[in-house]
Amino acid sequence: MHASYEERVELSRDVLHWGAETFGDRLTVASSMGDEVLVHLVGTTVPGADVFFLDTGYHFAETLGTRDAYQAMLPLRIRTILPLLTVAQQDERHGARLHDRDPNACCAMRKVEPLNRALSTHDAWVTGMRRVDAPTRTDIGLVGWDAARAMVKLNPIAAWTDEDVDRYVEEHGVFLNPLRQEGYASIGCAPCTRPVAEGEDPRAGRWAGKDKTECGLHT
């Protein structure tokens, strides 16, 4: 028997409670501020939780504004993690628009390295990954093991459908990144993200025209 929407939400909260009780301050939450439902769920389930945001230097102004809004609205400790190089320094060392020429290298420097640094002092982390996000995510569990980083990985909304997300947003009045109203279904760095057409795969707007579907944070 398939779980109901209410049961999926309750299970998500149970996962977060378990993580907070098991790991305490060694638990942290990763947010791109394009996963608004996760941020709201965490803030209303485990107040005071540690949340980190990777500021790549290429984010939309709307995404930075969403981070600031959630910092003001919810009882969360939101930390901003920066890459080792500014965009200007990266351009000087590797040439301008590395994200066009070698997006994997750009993601490695501006996302993966800062992520690993942010996680280095923790034993478990929470993500907003869902099975319906992409073909590469269809088998993710609510709780798993991040072998690359030797830590526990919690995906509390892994089983949520798009309809679940919409219903939760409506029921709780969740503040959404304004880019949602402009057709951005999956929000990343500005140079590598475009709006998607109705019926198009939500992640089709990420790295459009390139043989790339993941930034490397979860692979």
Short mmCIF file of C-alpha atoms in Angstrom, two decimals:
data_model
loop_
_atom_site.label_atom_id
_atom_site.label_comp_id
_atom_site.label_asym_id
_atom_site.label_seq_id
_atom_site.Cartn_x
_atom_site.Cartn_y
_atom_site.Cartn_z
CA MET A 1 0.00 0.00 0.00
CA HIS A 2 1.34 3.43 -0.95
CA ALA A 3 1.79 5.96 1.83
CA SER A 4 -0.45 9.01 1.84
CA TYR A 5 0.77 12.58 1.60
CA GLU A 6 0.25 13.04 5.33
CA GLU A 7 2.25 9.89 6.07
CA ARG A 8 5.12 11.00 3.84
CA VAL A 9 5.31 14.37 5.58
CA GLU A 10 5.21 12.74 9.01
CA LEU A 11 7.93 10.28 8.00
CA SER A 12 10.08 13.18 6.79
CA ARG A 13 9.73 14.87 10.17
CA ASP A 14 10.58 11.57 11.89
CA VAL A 15 13.78 11.33 9.85
CA LEU A 16 14.76 14.86 10.86
CA HIS A 17 13.95 14.23 14.53
CA TRP A 18 16.03 11.04 14.43
CA GLY A 19 18.93 12.87 12.83
CA ALA A 20 18.84 15.69 15.38
CA GLU A 21 18.56 13.30 18.33
CA THR A 22 21.28 10.98 17.05
CA PHE A 23 23.86 13.48 15.85
CA GLY A 24 23.06 16.74 17.65
CA ASP A 25 25.42 19.51 16.56
CA ARG A 26 27.19 17.06 14.26
CA LEU A 27 24.19 17.21 11.91
CA THR A 28 24.04 19.88 9.23
CA VAL A 29 21.66 20.72 6.40
CA ALA A 30 22.73 21.62 2.86
CA SER A 31 20.48 24.07 1.03
CA SER A 32 20.74 25.73 -2.36
CA MET A 33 17.75 27.96 -1.52
CA GLY A 34 16.03 26.33 -4.46
CA ASP A 35 14.80 23.58 -2.11
CA GLU A 36 12.47 25.82 -0.14
CA VAL A 37 10.25 23.02 1.15
CA LEU A 38 13.22 21.35 2.82
CA VAL A 39 14.30 24.58 4.53
CA HIS A 40 10.77 25.18 5.83
CA LEU A 41 10.43 21.57 6.96
CA VAL A 42 13.73 21.71 8.85
CA GLY A 43 12.96 25.07 10.44
CA THR A 44 9.57 23.91 11.72
CA THR A 45 10.73 20.46 12.81
CA VAL A 46 14.17 21.00 14.36
CA PRO A 47 14.41 24.70 15.30
CA GLY A 48 17.96 25.95 15.62
CA ALA A 49 19.29 23.47 13.07
CA ASP A 50 22.57 24.25 11.33
CA VAL A 51 22.04 25.01 7.64
CA PHE A 52 24.77 25.90 5.17
CA PHE A 53 24.46 27.61 1.80
CA LEU A 54 27.19 27.39 -0.84
CA ASP A 55 27.61 30.87 -2.29
CA THR A 56 29.35 30.11 -5.57
CA GLY A 57 29.63 33.75 -6.57
CA TYR A 58 27.37 33.04 -9.53
CA HIS A 59 23.98 32.88 -7.82
CA PHE A 60 20.94 34.83 -8.93
CA ALA A 61 20.14 37.83 -6.74
CA GLU A 62 16.78 36.17 -6.07
CA THR A 63 18.50 33.14 -4.58
CA LEU A 64 20.58 35.26 -2.22
CA GLY A 65 17.41 37.10 -1.27
CA THR A 66 15.69 33.81 -0.52
CA ARG A 67 18.53 32.87 1.82
CA ASP A 68 18.20 36.18 3.64
CA ALA A 69 14.41 35.81 3.86
CA TYR A 70 14.65 32.38 5.45
CA GLN A 71 17.27 33.59 7.89
CA ALA A 72 14.78 36.23 9.03
CA MET A 73 11.66 34.03 8.99
CA LEU A 74 12.78 30.74 10.50
CA PRO A 75 14.74 29.76 13.65
CA LEU A 76 17.72 28.43 11.71
CA ARG A 77 21.46 29.04 11.85
CA ILE A 78 22.25 29.64 8.18
CA ARG A 79 25.94 29.74 7.33
CA THR A 80 27.27 30.93 3.98
CA ILE A 81 30.24 28.95 2.65
CA LEU A 82 32.48 30.57 0.04
CA PRO A 83 34.88 28.99 -2.48
CA LEU A 84 38.60 29.41 -1.87
CA LEU A 85 38.84 31.68 -4.94
CA THR A 86 36.66 34.64 -5.80
CA VAL A 87 35.22 34.69 -9.31
CA ALA A 88 37.84 37.28 -10.28
CA GLN A 89 40.68 35.13 -8.91
CA GLN A 90 39.35 32.07 -10.70
CA ASP A 91 39.12 34.02 -13.96
CA GLU A 92 42.72 35.18 -13.53
CA ARG A 93 44.03 31.66 -12.91
CA HIS A 94 41.84 29.62 -15.22
CA GLY A 95 40.45 32.09 -17.73
CA ALA A 96 37.05 33.74 -17.93
CA ARG A 97 33.82 31.75 -18.16
CA LEU A 98 35.29 28.46 -17.01
CA HIS A 99 31.69 27.33 -16.48
CA ASP A 100 31.26 27.35 -20.27
CA ARG A 101 34.57 25.69 -21.15
CA ASP A 102 34.84 23.15 -18.34
CA PRO A 103 31.72 23.11 -16.13
CA ASN A 104 32.96 20.11 -14.16
CA ALA A 105 36.10 21.98 -13.12
CA CYS A 106 34.06 25.05 -12.21
CA CYS A 107 31.64 23.00 -10.08
CA ALA A 108 34.55 21.22 -8.41
CA MET A 109 36.06 24.51 -7.26
CA ARG A 110 32.92 26.48 -6.49
CA LYS A 111 30.65 23.72 -5.12
CA VAL A 112 32.33 20.42 -4.33
CA GLU A 113 35.39 21.72 -2.46
CA PRO A 114 33.33 24.16 -0.33
CA LEU A 115 30.81 21.39 0.37
CA ASN A 116 33.51 19.01 1.56
CA ARG A 117 34.93 21.76 3.76
CA ALA A 118 31.50 22.52 5.24
CA LEU A 119 30.89 18.84 5.99
CA SER A 120 34.33 18.10 7.43
CA THR A 121 33.26 18.93 10.99
CA HIS A 122 30.01 16.94 10.88
CA ASP A 123 28.95 13.30 11.00
CA ALA A 124 25.68 13.52 9.05
CA TRP A 125 24.09 15.83 6.52
CA VAL A 126 20.59 16.50 5.23
CA THR A 127 19.73 17.10 1.57
CA GLY A 128 16.60 18.00 -0.38
CA MET A 129 17.10 15.27 -2.98
CA ARG A 130 13.96 13.57 -4.29
CA ARG A 131 13.60 10.44 -6.39
CA VAL A 132 11.59 12.28 -9.03
CA ASP A 133 14.29 14.91 -9.53
CA ALA A 134 16.32 12.99 -12.10
CA PRO A 135 16.99 9.48 -13.45
CA THR A 136 20.19 9.45 -11.38
CA ARG A 137 18.18 9.80 -8.16
CA THR A 138 15.40 7.23 -8.49
CA ASP A 139 16.81 4.84 -5.89
CA ILE A 140 17.85 7.21 -3.10
CA GLY A 141 16.75 6.26 0.41
CA LEU A 142 15.52 8.37 3.30
CA VAL A 143 18.71 7.50 5.16
CA GLY A 144 21.91 6.34 3.52
CA TRP A 145 25.67 6.25 3.73
CA ASP A 146 27.80 8.80 1.92
CA ALA A 147 30.78 6.56 1.19
CA ALA A 148 32.82 9.32 -0.42
CA ARG A 149 32.74 11.36 2.78
CA ALA A 150 32.26 8.53 5.31
CA MET A 151 29.17 10.05 6.87
CA VAL A 152 25.43 9.49 7.14
CA LYS A 153 23.23 11.19 4.54
CA LEU A 154 19.58 11.99 5.22
CA ASN A 155 17.16 12.64 2.37
CA PRO A 156 13.91 13.28 4.29
CA ILE A 157 11.81 14.28 1.27
CA ALA A 158 13.18 11.58 -1.05
CA ALA A 159 9.74 10.00 -1.53
CA TRP A 160 7.86 13.25 -2.12
CA THR A 161 6.14 13.77 -5.46
CA ASP A 162 5.83 17.11 -7.22
CA GLU A 163 2.22 17.16 -6.06
CA ASP A 164 3.39 16.69 -2.47
CA VAL A 165 5.67 19.69 -2.79
CA ASP A 166 2.91 21.86 -4.26
CA ARG A 167 0.47 20.83 -1.54
CA TYR A 168 2.97 21.48 1.25
CA VAL A 169 3.77 24.91 -0.18
CA GLU A 170 0.08 25.81 -0.32
CA GLU A 171 -0.79 24.42 3.12
CA HIS A 172 2.09 26.14 4.89
CA GLY A 173 2.44 29.31 2.85
CA VAL A 174 6.06 28.47 2.05
CA PHE A 175 8.07 31.40 0.73
CA LEU A 176 9.41 30.49 -2.72
CA ASN A 177 12.40 31.73 -4.64
CA PRO A 178 10.88 34.38 -6.97
CA LEU A 179 12.53 32.64 -9.92
CA ARG A 180 9.85 29.95 -9.64
CA GLN A 181 7.40 32.43 -11.14
CA GLU A 182 9.71 32.86 -14.13
CA GLY A 183 9.80 29.19 -15.08
CA TYR A 184 12.92 28.09 -13.24
CA ALA A 185 12.13 24.58 -11.99
CA SER A 186 15.65 23.67 -10.82
CA ILE A 187 17.73 26.62 -9.67
CA GLY A 188 21.51 26.70 -9.75
CA CYS A 189 24.14 29.24 -10.80
CA ALA A 190 22.90 32.00 -13.10
CA PRO A 191 25.22 31.30 -16.07
CA CYS A 192 24.28 27.61 -16.12
CA THR A 193 20.52 27.77 -15.47
CA ARG A 194 17.60 28.62 -17.74
CA PRO A 195 13.81 28.45 -17.41
CA VAL A 196 12.09 25.30 -18.66
CA ALA A 197 8.99 24.97 -20.79
CA GLU A 198 5.80 23.40 -19.48
CA GLY A 199 6.16 19.62 -19.55
CA GLU A 200 9.94 19.78 -19.92
CA ASP A 201 12.17 17.87 -17.50
CA PRO A 202 12.76 20.19 -14.52
CA ARG A 203 16.53 19.67 -14.70
CA ALA A 204 16.65 20.36 -18.45
CA GLY A 205 17.40 23.94 -17.53
CA ARG A 206 20.65 23.01 -15.81
CA TRP A 207 23.80 23.04 -17.98
CA ALA A 208 21.62 23.16 -21.10
CA GLY A 209 23.45 21.98 -24.20
CA LYS A 210 26.12 20.21 -22.19
CA ASP A 211 26.56 16.54 -21.31
CA LYS A 212 26.10 17.26 -17.62
CA THR A 213 23.18 16.67 -15.24
CA GLU A 214 24.78 16.76 -11.77
CA CYS A 215 27.15 19.25 -10.16
CA GLY A 216 29.06 16.57 -8.27
CA LEU A 217 27.69 17.22 -4.79
CA HIS A 218 25.76 13.94 -4.76
CA THR A 219 27.86 11.78 -7.08
#
